[in-house]
């Protein structure tokens, strides 16, 4: 097998690529001219019986930036002992933390960022996929199906908005309907409900649909959540059940001995966990390498998304997409999604690129979104776009989830390679990772479930959703709820203060934004940002010059303009 792949890579990519075997995976080394050749080499190697691809190929004259690190350095965690250490504060890490909080154990979650859901878990469309896209029998298919069903109950327990709107796959050529039976076969294999809609039925459901659309297929179990609010909700639920969180904490090294992790080094001290869970997203391959268990590589796949003004939200109900019918594609093609808050999201794109933290957007990406998706709804224009952003998918070359106990390190568990449909799959992944973890822990010590576990978490109240009488009563009790700070989203001072003092406190402008949406409207914080800064200053007793947008050195105010003459 190795010689066969070596020969294929030499012929199709470069004679300078060297193949070897390591940890049950195929390892690629050498130098090529472009990133695309790195990616294509990995895909060729993945089409084999090896368990994974370790792609160490370098691109000539391309220097990849090192991982961004927190500025903080202290000894807060020095010599701290825990039962379980979770690395990563995205949807996977937080859902695992909540699941483990059901047990009488000491669990600590660390993340290198200033808040939860900073990377992929806040940079997606929040879709709870129905499960039609994954290859039957794959981990994606299994976890997507299980996870989707769990969200109805979870939405009630976590007090999050969840709209099961259904997802529509559209076709605009009459002859494409003859290819749709392929979807029926896939739906049967993945146990996904579906129904064909003709043009008249589709128009009845989506009255603003483009006249060019001939029909579609509805998958009624698809839904939408707010990705950042949902991640934070999982985290807060874990926190109220005694899981510890340490943000601004980066893992710098993992020391192993006799195939077991002995301790973990961070910028805040040395940790001694009995078990480590690798849920580090795009950096999960680097964590695996630190622990001496590298058998996969994350190749970053960027997706750009456009956000439309709420005033066009009434023009869409379901999730709409017009993807390729090629089931071998690594992307579902994006679409139009109505968020739980009422905006429409368009995208994402799917571009292979080498940078794990590159969230730039491009004219090409935005134009691709406009040309592909906006035309599917009559009356939506590019002038309705109020902002755009991007996210990075944590893709492996095998294009499937890695959910398993390490085959090499006895106290390491992997929850890696989680790309779409990762959000839909997260609760089911958490169940299995928790079971694996507890089984390992039971070999070391006695573990029992909590008798007083708290399943319900309350969200920050939303003033604009209240009746006039409810608002009046609340404002009379606390006048802060009567002072509107964000006019676009109608967010009060009281809601912002609640976010600052929530179980996982918001200490930055973006932290407030993710929890209560101050700054997410048409003006994108142009009016309310200074007011939010002032509230953070007052509530945290923190100098205004120290208030940041998103941690580190992203200071919102650089200098005072009015000072006494003697201080000038």
Coordinates of C-alpha atoms in Angstrom, one line a residue:
X1 CA 0.0 0.0 0.0
X2 CA 2.8 2.4 0.9
X3 CA 4.7 1.9 -2.3
X4 CA 1.5 2.3 -4.3
X5 CA 0.7 5.7 -2.8
X6 CA 4.4 6.7 -3.1
X7 CA 4.2 5.9 -6.8
X8 CA 1.0 7.8 -7.3
X9 CA 2.2 10.9 -5.5
X10 CA 5.4 10.9 -7.5
X11 CA 3.5 10.7 -10.7
X12 CA 0.7 13.2 -9.9
X13 CA 2.3 15.7 -7.5
X14 CA 6.1 15.6 -7.0
X15 CA 9.0 13.2 -6.9
X16 CA 10.2 15.1 -3.8
X17 CA 7.4 13.6 -1.5
X18 CA 8.6 10.9 0.9
X19 CA 6.0 8.5 2.4
X20 CA 6.4 6.5 5.6
X21 CA 4.3 4.7 8.2
X22 CA 3.8 6.1 11.7
X23 CA 1.2 5.2 14.4
X24 CA -1.0 3.3 12.0
X25 CA -1.1 6.4 9.6
X26 CA 0.7 7.3 6.4
X27 CA 3.1 10.2 6.9
X28 CA 4.0 12.6 4.1
X29 CA 7.2 14.7 4.1
X30 CA 9.0 16.9 1.7
X31 CA 8.5 20.2 -0.1
X32 CA 6.1 21.2 -2.9
X33 CA 5.3 24.5 -4.7
X34 CA 1.8 25.2 -3.7
X35 CA -0.7 24.6 -0.8
X36 CA -3.0 23.0 -3.3
X37 CA -0.4 20.3 -3.8
X38 CA -0.2 19.8 -0.1
X39 CA -4.0 19.3 0.1
X40 CA -4.2 17.0 -3.0
X41 CA -1.3 14.9 -1.6
X42 CA -3.2 14.4 1.6
X43 CA -6.4 13.5 -0.2
X44 CA -4.5 10.9 -2.3
X45 CA -3.0 9.4 0.8
X46 CA -6.3 9.3 2.6
X47 CA -7.7 7.1 -0.1
X48 CA -6.1 4.1 1.6
X49 CA -6.6 1.7 4.5
X50 CA -4.4 3.7 6.8
X51 CA -6.2 5.1 9.8
X52 CA -5.1 8.6 9.1
X53 CA -2.8 11.0 7.2
X54 CA 0.1 12.9 8.9
X55 CA 0.8 15.6 6.3
X56 CA 4.1 17.2 7.1
X57 CA 4.6 18.6 3.6
X58 CA 5.9 22.1 3.4
X59 CA 5.3 24.8 0.8
X60 CA 8.3 26.5 -0.7
X61 CA 8.7 30.1 0.6
X62 CA 5.6 29.8 2.8
X63 CA 6.1 30.4 6.5
X64 CA 3.0 29.5 8.5
X65 CA 2.4 31.7 11.6
X66 CA 2.6 30.1 15.0
X67 CA -0.6 29.7 17.1
X68 CA -1.8 32.9 18.7
X69 CA -1.2 32.9 22.4
X70 CA -2.7 34.8 25.4
X71 CA -0.7 37.6 26.9
X72 CA -1.5 36.4 30.4
X73 CA 1.1 34.5 32.3
X74 CA 0.7 33.5 36.0
X75 CA 0.8 30.5 38.3
X76 CA -3.0 30.2 39.0
X77 CA -3.1 26.5 37.9
X78 CA 0.4 25.5 39.2
X79 CA 0.3 21.9 40.5
X80 CA -3.5 21.7 40.2
X81 CA -4.8 18.2 40.2
X82 CA -8.0 17.3 38.3
X83 CA -9.7 14.1 37.2
X84 CA -10.4 15.3 33.7
X85 CA -8.8 18.1 31.6
X86 CA -10.8 19.2 28.6
X87 CA -8.7 21.2 26.0
X88 CA -11.0 23.4 23.9
X89 CA -14.0 25.6 24.7
X90 CA -16.0 25.2 21.5
X91 CA -19.3 23.4 21.2
X92 CA -17.6 20.0 21.5
X93 CA -15.6 20.8 24.6
X94 CA -18.5 22.6 26.3
X95 CA -21.0 19.8 25.6
X96 CA -18.5 17.2 26.9
X97 CA -18.1 19.4 30.0
X98 CA -21.8 19.4 30.6
X99 CA -22.1 15.7 30.2
X100 CA -19.2 15.0 32.6
X101 CA -20.8 17.4 35.1
X102 CA -23.3 14.7 35.9
X103 CA -20.5 12.8 37.7
X104 CA -18.8 13.5 41.1
X105 CA -15.4 14.3 39.5
X106 CA -13.2 17.3 39.2
X107 CA -13.3 18.6 35.6
X108 CA -11.4 21.5 34.2
X109 CA -11.9 23.0 30.8
X110 CA -9.1 25.3 29.4
X111 CA -9.1 27.4 26.2
X112 CA -6.5 29.8 24.9
X113 CA -9.0 32.5 24.1
X114 CA -10.7 35.2 26.2
X115 CA -14.1 33.5 26.0
X116 CA -15.9 30.4 24.9
X117 CA -16.9 29.9 21.2
X118 CA -14.3 32.2 19.7
X119 CA -13.3 30.1 16.7
X120 CA -15.4 27.7 14.7
X121 CA -18.3 27.5 17.2
X122 CA -19.2 31.1 16.7
X123 CA -18.3 31.3 13.0
X124 CA -21.0 29.1 11.4
X125 CA -24.6 29.3 10.5
X126 CA -26.0 27.4 13.5
X127 CA -27.7 24.7 11.4
X128 CA -28.7 21.5 13.0
X129 CA -28.4 19.3 10.0
X130 CA -30.9 16.6 9.3
X131 CA -28.2 14.0 8.4
X132 CA -28.7 13.6 4.6
X133 CA -25.2 14.6 3.6
X134 CA -22.8 12.3 5.5
X135 CA -21.7 9.0 4.0
X136 CA -23.8 6.2 5.3
X137 CA -22.1 4.3 8.2
X138 CA -19.6 7.1 8.8
X139 CA -19.2 8.7 12.3
X140 CA -20.6 11.9 10.8
X141 CA -23.8 10.1 9.8
X142 CA -24.2 8.2 13.1
X143 CA -23.6 11.2 15.4
X144 CA -25.6 13.7 13.2
X145 CA -28.7 11.4 13.4
X146 CA -28.4 11.0 17.2
X147 CA -27.5 14.6 17.9
X148 CA -30.3 16.1 15.9
X149 CA -32.9 14.2 17.9
X150 CA -31.4 15.4 21.2
X151 CA -31.9 19.1 20.5
X152 CA -35.6 19.3 21.3
X153 CA -35.0 18.3 24.9
X154 CA -31.7 20.2 25.2
X155 CA -33.4 23.4 24.0
X156 CA -35.8 23.2 26.9
X157 CA -33.1 22.3 29.5
X158 CA -30.6 25.0 28.3
X159 CA -33.3 27.6 27.6
X160 CA -32.0 28.3 24.1
X161 CA -34.0 29.1 21.0
X162 CA -34.3 26.2 18.6
X163 CA -36.4 26.4 15.4
X164 CA -37.0 23.2 13.6
X165 CA -37.6 24.9 10.3
X166 CA -36.8 22.1 8.0
X167 CA -34.2 22.2 5.2
X168 CA -35.0 22.5 1.5
X169 CA -32.8 21.2 -1.3
X170 CA -33.8 23.1 -4.5
X171 CA -33.4 22.3 -8.2
X172 CA -33.8 24.8 -11.0
X173 CA -33.7 22.5 -14.0
X174 CA -36.7 20.2 -14.7
X175 CA -34.4 17.3 -15.6
X176 CA -32.6 17.4 -12.3
X177 CA -35.7 15.9 -10.6
X178 CA -34.7 12.6 -12.2
X179 CA -31.5 12.6 -10.1
X180 CA -33.5 13.1 -6.9
X181 CA -34.2 9.4 -6.3
X182 CA -30.5 9.3 -5.2
X183 CA -31.5 11.5 -2.3
X184 CA -34.2 9.0 -1.4
X185 CA -31.7 6.2 -1.3
X186 CA -29.4 8.2 0.9
X187 CA -32.2 9.3 3.2
X188 CA -33.2 5.7 3.7
X189 CA -29.7 4.7 4.5
X190 CA -29.2 7.5 7.0
X191 CA -32.7 7.2 8.4
X192 CA -33.7 10.8 7.5
X193 CA -37.2 11.9 6.9
X194 CA -37.9 13.7 3.5
X195 CA -40.6 14.7 1.1
X196 CA -40.6 15.8 -2.5
X197 CA -42.2 19.2 -3.3
X198 CA -43.4 20.4 -6.7
X199 CA -43.2 24.0 -7.8
X200 CA -46.7 24.8 -6.4
X201 CA -46.1 23.1 -3.0
X202 CA -42.7 24.9 -2.7
X203 CA -44.2 28.3 -3.6
X204 CA -46.9 27.7 -0.9
X205 CA -44.1 27.1 1.7
X206 CA -41.7 29.8 0.5
X207 CA -43.7 32.5 -1.2
X208 CA -40.6 34.6 -2.1
X209 CA -38.8 31.8 -3.8
X210 CA -37.3 32.6 -7.2
X211 CA -39.5 31.8 -10.2
X212 CA -36.5 29.8 -11.7
X213 CA -36.8 27.1 -9.0
X214 CA -38.7 24.1 -10.3
X215 CA -39.1 22.1 -7.1
X216 CA -37.3 20.7 -4.1
X217 CA -37.0 18.2 -1.3
X218 CA -37.9 19.0 2.3
X219 CA -36.0 17.5 5.3
X220 CA -38.3 18.5 8.2
X221 CA -36.0 17.6 11.0
X222 CA -33.4 20.2 10.2
X223 CA -33.2 23.2 12.6
X224 CA -31.4 26.3 13.6
X225 CA -29.8 27.5 16.9
X226 CA -27.6 30.5 17.7
X227 CA -24.1 28.8 17.6
X228 CA -22.4 31.1 20.1
X229 CA -25.4 31.3 22.5
X230 CA -25.7 27.5 22.4
X231 CA -22.0 26.9 23.1
X232 CA -22.1 29.3 26.0
X233 CA -25.3 27.7 27.3
X234 CA -23.6 24.3 27.4
X235 CA -20.7 25.9 29.2
X236 CA -22.8 27.7 31.7
X237 CA -24.8 24.5 32.5
X238 CA -21.4 22.8 33.2
X239 CA -20.3 25.7 35.3
X240 CA -23.4 25.7 37.6
X241 CA -22.7 21.9 38.0
X242 CA -19.1 22.6 39.3
X243 CA -17.0 22.3 36.2
X244 CA -14.1 24.7 36.3
X245 CA -13.2 27.0 33.4
X246 CA -9.8 28.6 32.8
X247 CA -9.8 30.9 29.8
X248 CA -6.7 32.7 28.4
X249 CA -5.0 29.3 29.1
X250 CA -3.0 27.7 26.4
X251 CA -1.5 24.2 26.5
X252 CA 2.2 24.5 25.7
X253 CA 3.4 21.0 26.3
X254 CA 2.3 17.5 27.3
X255 CA 4.7 15.3 29.2
X256 CA 4.1 11.5 28.9
X257 CA 5.8 8.5 30.5
X258 CA 5.1 4.8 29.9
X259 CA 2.3 5.7 27.4
X260 CA 0.5 7.9 29.9
X261 CA 0.2 11.7 30.3
X262 CA 1.9 12.7 33.5
X263 CA 1.3 16.4 33.4
X264 CA 0.3 19.3 31.1
X265 CA 2.2 22.6 30.9
X266 CA 0.3 25.8 30.3
X267 CA 1.0 29.5 30.5
X268 CA -0.7 29.5 33.9
X269 CA 1.1 26.6 35.5
X270 CA 1.5 22.8 35.4
X271 CA -1.6 20.6 35.6
X272 CA -1.9 17.0 36.8
X273 CA -5.0 15.4 35.1
X274 CA -5.9 11.8 35.3
X275 CA -7.4 12.0 31.8
X276 CA -7.0 14.5 29.0
X277 CA -9.7 15.1 26.4
X278 CA -8.5 16.6 23.1
X279 CA -11.3 18.8 21.8
X280 CA -9.0 21.5 20.5
X281 CA -10.7 22.1 17.1
X282 CA -8.2 23.2 14.4
X283 CA -5.4 22.6 16.8
X284 CA -6.4 19.1 17.8
X285 CA -3.7 17.5 15.6
X286 CA -1.1 19.7 17.4
X287 CA -2.4 18.5 20.8
X288 CA -2.2 14.9 19.6
X289 CA 1.4 15.5 18.6
X290 CA 2.3 17.0 22.0
X291 CA 1.0 13.8 23.6
X292 CA 2.9 11.6 21.2
X293 CA -0.3 10.3 19.5
X294 CA -0.3 12.1 16.1
X295 CA -2.1 10.1 13.4
X296 CA -4.1 12.8 11.6
X297 CA -3.7 16.3 10.2
X298 CA -6.2 19.1 10.3
X299 CA -6.3 21.0 6.9
X300 CA -8.1 24.3 7.4
X301 CA -11.1 24.8 5.1
X302 CA -12.3 28.4 5.2
X303 CA -15.9 29.4 4.8
X304 CA -17.1 32.9 4.3
X305 CA -20.7 34.0 5.3
X306 CA -22.7 37.1 4.7
X307 CA -25.2 38.5 7.2
X308 CA -28.3 40.3 5.9
X309 CA -30.5 42.9 7.6
X310 CA -33.4 41.7 9.7
X311 CA -35.8 43.7 7.6
X312 CA -35.5 40.9 5.0
X313 CA -36.0 38.1 7.5
X314 CA -39.7 37.7 6.7
X315 CA -38.8 36.5 3.2
X316 CA -37.5 33.1 4.4
X317 CA -38.8 30.4 6.6
X318 CA -36.9 27.2 5.8
X319 CA -33.2 26.6 5.2
X320 CA -32.6 26.8 1.5
X321 CA -29.7 25.2 -0.5
X322 CA -29.0 24.3 -4.1
X323 CA -26.0 22.0 -3.6
X324 CA -24.3 19.6 -6.0
X325 CA -25.7 16.1 -6.2
X326 CA -22.2 14.8 -6.0
X327 CA -22.1 12.8 -2.7
X328 CA -18.3 12.7 -2.9
X329 CA -18.1 16.5 -2.4
X330 CA -16.5 17.6 0.9
X331 CA -18.9 20.5 1.2
X332 CA -22.7 20.7 1.1
X333 CA -22.5 24.0 -0.9
X334 CA -23.9 26.5 1.6
X335 CA -27.3 28.1 1.3
X336 CA -29.7 30.6 3.0
X337 CA -30.5 30.3 6.6
X338 CA -32.8 32.4 8.8
X339 CA -31.2 32.7 12.2
X340 CA -33.2 32.4 15.4
X341 CA -32.9 36.2 15.8
X342 CA -34.4 36.9 12.4
X343 CA -31.5 37.7 10.2
X344 CA -30.7 35.8 7.0
X345 CA -27.3 34.2 6.6
X346 CA -25.9 33.4 3.1
X347 CA -23.1 30.9 2.6
X348 CA -20.6 29.5 3.6
X349 CA -18.1 29.1 0.8
X350 CA -15.4 26.3 1.1
X351 CA -11.8 27.2 0.3
X352 CA -8.8 25.1 1.2
X353 CA -6.0 27.3 2.6
X354 CA -3.1 26.8 5.0
X355 CA -3.9 29.2 7.9
X356 CA -5.8 28.0 11.0
X357 CA -6.6 31.4 12.4
X358 CA -7.1 33.4 9.2
X359 CA -10.6 35.0 9.4
X360 CA -10.2 37.5 6.6
X361 CA -12.9 37.8 4.0
X362 CA -12.4 38.4 0.3
X363 CA -14.3 40.2 -2.6
X364 CA -14.2 36.9 -4.4
X365 CA -15.8 35.0 -1.5
X366 CA -18.5 37.6 -1.1
X367 CA -19.3 37.7 -4.8
X368 CA -19.5 34.0 -4.9
X369 CA -22.1 34.1 -2.1
X370 CA -24.1 36.9 -3.8
X371 CA -24.1 35.2 -7.2
X372 CA -24.9 31.7 -5.9
X373 CA -27.4 32.2 -3.1
X374 CA -29.1 35.6 -3.1
X375 CA -30.8 35.0 -6.4
X376 CA -32.8 32.1 -4.9
X377 CA -35.1 34.6 -3.1
X378 CA -36.9 37.4 -5.0
X379 CA -36.3 40.8 -3.4
X380 CA -33.0 40.1 -1.6
X381 CA -30.1 42.3 -2.8
X382 CA -26.5 42.7 -2.0
X383 CA -27.3 46.0 -0.4
X384 CA -29.1 44.1 2.3
X385 CA -25.8 42.7 3.6
X386 CA -24.8 44.4 6.8
X387 CA -21.6 42.4 7.5
X388 CA -19.7 39.3 6.6
X389 CA -17.3 37.0 8.3
X390 CA -15.5 33.7 8.0
X391 CA -14.8 30.5 9.9
X392 CA -12.4 27.6 9.6
X393 CA -13.5 24.0 9.5
X394 CA -11.3 21.5 11.3
X395 CA -11.2 18.9 8.5
X396 CA -9.1 15.8 8.5
X397 CA -8.0 14.2 5.2
X398 CA -10.3 11.2 6.0
X399 CA -13.2 13.8 6.2
X400 CA -14.7 12.1 9.2
X401 CA -14.9 12.6 13.0
X402 CA -12.3 11.1 15.3
X403 CA -14.2 10.0 18.5
X404 CA -12.0 7.5 20.4
X405 CA -9.8 6.6 23.2
X406 CA -6.2 6.9 22.2
X407 CA -4.7 3.7 20.9
X408 CA -1.3 4.7 22.2
X409 CA -1.7 7.0 25.3
X410 CA -3.7 5.3 28.0
X411 CA -5.3 8.4 29.5
X412 CA -6.0 10.5 26.3
X413 CA -9.3 10.7 24.5
X414 CA -9.8 12.4 21.1
X415 CA -12.8 14.4 19.9
X416 CA -11.1 15.7 16.8
X417 CA -11.7 16.5 13.2
X418 CA -15.1 18.0 14.0
X419 CA -16.4 19.9 11.0
X420 CA -20.0 20.1 9.7
X421 CA -22.3 18.5 10.9
X422 CA -20.4 19.0 14.1
X423 CA -22.9 21.3 15.8
X424 CA -25.8 18.9 15.2
X425 CA -23.6 16.0 16.4
X426 CA -22.1 17.6 19.5
X427 CA -24.6 16.3 22.1
X428 CA -24.2 12.7 20.9
X429 CA -20.4 13.1 20.7
X430 CA -20.4 14.3 24.2
X431 CA -22.4 11.3 25.4
X432 CA -19.8 8.9 23.9
X433 CA -16.7 10.8 24.9
X434 CA -18.1 11.0 28.5
X435 CA -18.7 7.3 28.6
X436 CA -15.2 6.6 27.3
X437 CA -13.7 9.0 29.9
X438 CA -15.7 7.6 32.8
X439 CA -14.8 4.0 31.8
X440 CA -11.1 5.0 31.9
X441 CA -11.5 6.8 35.2
X442 CA -13.3 3.9 36.8
X443 CA -10.1 1.9 36.3
X444 CA -8.2 4.4 38.4
X445 CA -10.8 5.4 41.1
X446 CA -14.4 5.0 42.3
X447 CA -16.7 7.2 40.3
X448 CA -20.4 7.8 41.0
X449 CA -23.1 10.0 39.5
X450 CA -24.3 13.2 41.2
X451 CA -27.6 13.0 43.0
X452 CA -28.1 16.8 42.8
X453 CA -27.2 17.4 39.1
X454 CA -29.0 20.5 37.8
X455 CA -30.2 19.9 34.2
X456 CA -31.8 23.3 33.7
X457 CA -30.0 26.6 33.0
X458 CA -31.8 30.0 32.6
X459 CA -30.8 32.3 29.8
X460 CA -30.4 36.1 30.3
X461 CA -33.8 37.6 30.0
X462 CA -34.7 39.3 26.7
X463 CA -36.5 42.6 27.2
X464 CA -37.8 42.9 23.7
X465 CA -39.6 39.6 23.9
X466 CA -41.6 40.7 26.9
X467 CA -45.1 42.2 26.9
X468 CA -45.5 45.8 27.8
X469 CA -46.8 44.9 31.2
X470 CA -43.9 42.6 31.9
X471 CA -41.4 45.2 30.9
X472 CA -43.1 47.9 33.0
X473 CA -43.0 45.6 36.0
X474 CA -39.3 44.7 35.5
X475 CA -38.2 48.3 34.9
X476 CA -40.1 49.5 38.0
X477 CA -38.1 46.9 40.0
X478 CA -34.7 47.6 38.2
X479 CA -34.5 50.9 36.2
X480 CA -31.4 49.5 34.3
X481 CA -33.8 47.5 32.1
X482 CA -35.4 50.8 31.0
X483 CA -32.2 52.2 29.6
X484 CA -31.8 51.0 26.0
X485 CA -28.1 50.8 25.1
X486 CA -28.2 49.0 21.7
X487 CA -31.0 50.6 19.6
X488 CA -30.7 48.3 16.7
X489 CA -31.3 45.1 18.8
X490 CA -33.2 46.9 21.6
X491 CA -30.8 45.7 24.3
X492 CA -31.0 47.3 27.7
X493 CA -28.3 48.1 30.2
X494 CA -29.8 45.5 32.6
X495 CA -29.3 42.7 30.1
X496 CA -25.6 43.8 29.5
X497 CA -25.0 43.8 33.3
X498 CA -26.6 40.3 33.5
X499 CA -24.1 39.1 30.9
X500 CA -21.2 40.6 32.8
X501 CA -22.2 38.7 35.9
X502 CA -23.3 35.4 34.2
X503 CA -21.9 32.0 35.2
X504 CA -19.1 32.4 32.6
X505 CA -18.8 36.2 32.7
X506 CA -18.6 38.5 29.6
X507 CA -15.6 40.7 30.2
X508 CA -15.1 42.1 26.6
X509 CA -17.2 43.9 24.1
X510 CA -17.5 40.8 21.9
X511 CA -18.3 38.8 24.9
X512 CA -21.3 41.0 25.5
X513 CA -22.2 40.9 21.8
X514 CA -22.3 37.1 21.8
X515 CA -24.5 36.8 24.9
X516 CA -27.1 39.6 24.4
X517 CA -26.5 40.8 20.8
X518 CA -25.5 44.4 21.6
X519 CA -23.7 45.5 18.5
X520 CA -25.1 43.0 16.1
X521 CA -27.6 45.2 14.4
X522 CA -27.5 47.4 11.3
X523 CA -24.9 49.8 12.7
X524 CA -22.7 47.0 14.0
X525 CA -21.9 48.7 17.3
X526 CA -21.4 52.2 15.9
X527 CA -23.8 53.7 18.4
X528 CA -23.7 51.3 21.4
X529 CA -20.0 50.3 21.6
X530 CA -18.9 53.3 23.7
X531 CA -21.8 52.7 26.1
X532 CA -20.9 49.0 26.4
X533 CA -17.3 50.0 27.2
X534 CA -18.5 52.3 29.9
X535 CA -20.7 49.6 31.5
X536 CA -17.8 47.1 31.4
X537 CA -15.7 49.8 33.1
X538 CA -18.2 50.3 35.8
X539 CA -19.2 46.7 36.5
X540 CA -15.6 45.3 36.4
X541 CA -14.0 48.2 38.1
X542 CA -11.6 48.2 35.2
X543 CA -9.8 51.1 33.5
X544 CA -11.5 52.1 30.2
X545 CA -8.0 51.9 28.6
X546 CA -7.9 48.2 29.5
X547 CA -11.3 47.2 28.0
X548 CA -10.8 45.1 24.9
X549 CA -12.9 44.0 22.0
X550 CA -11.8 40.4 22.1
X551 CA -9.1 39.9 24.6
X552 CA -5.3 40.2 24.3
X553 CA -4.3 43.6 22.9
X554 CA -7.5 44.5 21.1
X555 CA -8.0 47.6 23.2
X556 CA -11.1 49.7 22.3
X557 CA -9.7 53.0 23.7
X558 CA -6.1 53.8 23.2
X559 CA -5.8 57.1 25.0
X560 CA -7.7 59.7 27.0
X561 CA -8.4 62.9 25.2
X562 CA -9.5 65.1 28.1
X563 CA -6.9 65.4 30.8
X564 CA -5.6 68.0 33.3
X565 CA -2.9 70.3 31.9
X566 CA -0.5 69.0 34.5
X567 CA -0.9 65.5 33.2
X568 CA -0.3 66.4 29.5

